[in-house]
Amino acid sequence: MSINFLIGGNEKTQVHFSAKTANRHGMIAGATGTGKTVTLQILAENFSKIGVPVFLADVKGDLSGLATSGKMNDKIQSRIDTIKIENYSNHANPALFWDLFAQQGHPVHTTISEMGPLLLSGLLELNEVQTGILYSAFAIADDNGMLLLD
């Protein structure tokens, strides 16, 4: 059985995606306003419908609306009519929001060792010298079998 779902189209044709040919990882790239977020949303919604777990990194919060049922408006109805989508309905999708700061979502816990010097130096906004010292500290800890847990 093949599972295909609609991902876009225009007045003349529809574009369908075959879940059978999906990769485990993907990247959507393009200039501002070219539909990257909408494409990602459509893929996530459809994979969720067929039971495939989806992990999305959503730094700006553009995709948080997936967790709630949308409301119909003229723009959506126009797109439905243009692409000739049948049986459209707004619906909520299962979502778990991870939160590094444990303030608004599911807390994410990690150790300093798991983060490593590259990620940690970026999070701390270290300069080049500070980053070099951090790399040295990690190397010394590794050489001596010490875990950097806290």
Short mmCIF file of C-alpha atoms in Angstrom, two decimals:
data_model
loop_
_atom_site.label_atom_id
_atom_site.label_comp_id
_atom_site.label_asym_id
_atom_site.label_seq_id
_atom_site.Cartn_x
_atom_site.Cartn_y
_atom_site.Cartn_z
CA MET A 1 0.00 0.00 0.00
CA SER A 2 1.37 3.40 -0.97
CA ILE A 3 0.74 6.46 1.20
CA ASN A 4 0.72 9.69 -0.76
CA PHE A 5 -0.24 13.12 0.48
CA LEU A 6 -0.77 16.49 -1.12
CA ILE A 7 2.00 19.02 -0.45
CA GLY A 8 1.11 21.77 -2.91
CA GLY A 9 -0.02 22.71 -6.35
CA ASN A 10 -1.60 25.34 -8.56
CA GLU A 11 -4.67 25.73 -10.79
CA LYS A 12 -3.47 23.04 -13.20
CA THR A 13 -1.81 20.37 -11.08
CA GLN A 14 -1.35 18.96 -7.61
CA VAL A 15 2.00 17.87 -6.16
CA HIS A 16 1.89 14.73 -4.04
CA PHE A 17 4.58 13.23 -1.83
CA SER A 18 5.05 9.49 -1.42
CA ALA A 19 5.78 8.59 2.20
CA LYS A 20 7.42 5.41 0.90
CA THR A 21 10.26 7.49 -0.60
CA ALA A 22 10.79 9.68 2.47
CA ASN A 23 14.20 10.03 4.07
CA ARG A 24 14.78 9.99 7.83
CA HIS A 25 16.28 13.47 7.66
CA GLY A 26 15.56 16.41 5.42
CA MET A 27 16.28 20.03 4.82
CA ILE A 28 14.06 22.71 3.35
CA ALA A 29 15.93 25.75 2.10
CA GLY A 30 14.97 28.90 0.24
CA ALA A 31 14.72 32.66 0.34
CA THR A 32 12.37 34.56 2.63
CA GLY A 33 8.75 34.22 1.58
CA THR A 34 9.16 31.14 -0.61
CA GLY A 35 7.04 28.83 1.57
CA LYS A 36 9.62 26.95 3.64
CA THR A 37 7.59 27.08 6.85
CA VAL A 38 4.33 26.13 5.13
CA THR A 39 6.05 23.22 3.36
CA LEU A 40 7.52 22.01 6.65
CA GLN A 41 4.14 22.34 8.33
CA ILE A 42 2.40 20.31 5.61
CA LEU A 43 5.02 17.56 5.78
CA ALA A 44 4.87 17.44 9.60
CA GLU A 45 1.06 17.32 9.65
CA ASN A 46 0.91 14.52 7.10
CA PHE A 47 3.66 12.42 8.66
CA SER A 48 1.89 12.80 12.01
CA LYS A 49 -1.38 11.61 10.44
CA ILE A 50 0.26 8.36 9.32
CA GLY A 51 1.93 7.80 12.69
CA VAL A 52 5.48 8.94 11.93
CA PRO A 53 7.07 10.86 14.83
CA VAL A 54 8.35 14.28 13.74
CA PHE A 55 10.98 16.43 15.46
CA LEU A 56 11.05 20.09 14.40
CA ALA A 57 13.47 22.75 15.58
CA ASP A 58 11.31 25.88 15.74
CA VAL A 59 13.39 28.66 17.24
CA LYS A 60 11.03 31.48 16.20
CA GLY A 61 7.81 29.66 17.15
CA ASP A 62 6.37 29.75 13.62
CA LEU A 63 5.18 26.15 13.84
CA SER A 64 3.61 26.19 17.30
CA GLY A 65 0.19 26.61 15.65
CA LEU A 66 0.36 22.94 14.60
CA ALA A 67 -0.81 22.05 18.12
CA THR A 68 -4.15 23.85 17.75
CA SER A 69 -6.99 23.62 15.28
CA GLY A 70 -6.87 26.54 12.86
CA LYS A 71 -9.74 28.76 11.86
CA MET A 72 -10.97 29.03 8.29
CA ASN A 73 -10.44 32.36 6.53
CA ASP A 74 -10.68 33.74 2.99
CA LYS A 75 -6.98 33.14 2.22
CA ILE A 76 -7.18 29.48 3.24
CA GLN A 77 -10.44 28.95 1.36
CA SER A 78 -8.96 30.54 -1.76
CA ARG A 79 -5.96 28.18 -1.62
CA ILE A 80 -8.25 25.17 -1.08
CA ASP A 81 -10.28 26.19 -4.14
CA THR A 82 -7.19 26.89 -6.29
CA ILE A 83 -5.51 23.56 -5.57
CA LYS A 84 -8.84 21.70 -5.49
CA ILE A 85 -8.29 20.12 -2.07
CA GLU A 86 -11.05 17.68 -1.18
CA ASN A 87 -12.35 17.03 2.35
CA TYR A 88 -10.25 19.77 3.99
CA SER A 89 -10.67 20.23 7.73
CA ASN A 90 -8.75 22.14 10.37
CA HIS A 91 -7.37 19.95 13.14
CA ALA A 92 -4.86 20.01 15.97
CA ASN A 93 -1.75 17.84 15.85
CA PRO A 94 -0.01 16.19 18.80
CA ALA A 95 2.88 18.36 19.97
CA LEU A 96 5.38 18.49 22.82
CA PHE A 97 7.32 21.72 23.21
CA TRP A 98 10.80 21.26 24.65
CA ASP A 99 12.12 24.19 26.65
CA LEU A 100 15.78 24.64 27.59
CA PHE A 101 14.77 27.05 30.35
CA ALA A 102 11.85 24.92 31.67
CA GLN A 103 9.55 27.96 31.70
CA GLN A 104 6.92 27.30 29.03
CA GLY A 105 7.39 23.73 27.88
CA HIS A 106 8.77 20.30 28.64
CA PRO A 107 12.14 20.76 30.38
CA VAL A 108 15.19 19.54 28.49
CA HIS A 109 18.09 18.34 30.61
CA THR A 110 21.65 17.80 29.47
CA THR A 111 25.16 17.81 30.85
CA ILE A 112 28.10 20.03 30.00
CA SER A 113 29.91 17.00 28.54
CA GLU A 114 26.99 16.21 26.23
CA MET A 115 26.91 19.79 24.96
CA GLY A 116 30.61 19.95 24.17
CA PRO A 117 32.76 23.05 23.79
CA LEU A 118 31.37 24.19 20.43
CA LEU A 119 27.71 24.36 21.51
CA LEU A 120 28.57 25.66 24.98
CA SER A 121 30.77 28.48 23.65
CA GLY A 122 27.94 29.53 21.33
CA LEU A 123 25.34 29.48 24.11
CA LEU A 124 27.61 31.53 26.36
CA GLU A 125 28.54 33.86 23.47
CA LEU A 126 32.24 33.44 24.23
CA ASN A 127 34.90 35.31 22.31
CA GLU A 128 37.73 33.51 20.49
CA VAL A 129 40.10 33.44 23.49
CA GLN A 130 37.40 32.22 25.87
CA THR A 131 36.36 29.55 23.38
CA GLY A 132 39.97 28.34 23.13
CA ILE A 133 40.21 28.07 26.92
CA LEU A 134 36.94 26.14 27.02
CA TYR A 135 38.25 23.70 24.39
CA SER A 136 41.39 23.23 26.51
CA ALA A 137 39.30 22.56 29.62
CA PHE A 138 37.32 19.90 27.74
CA ALA A 139 40.54 18.32 26.43
CA ILE A 140 42.07 18.19 29.93
CA ALA A 141 38.88 16.67 31.33
CA ASP A 142 38.80 14.05 28.53
CA ASP A 143 42.50 13.20 29.00
CA ASN A 144 41.91 12.62 32.72
CA GLY A 145 38.65 10.69 32.37
CA MET A 146 36.60 13.39 34.09
CA LEU A 147 32.96 13.93 33.17
CA LEU A 148 31.75 17.54 33.12
CA LEU A 149 28.28 17.03 34.55
CA ASP A 150 27.27 20.34 36.16
#
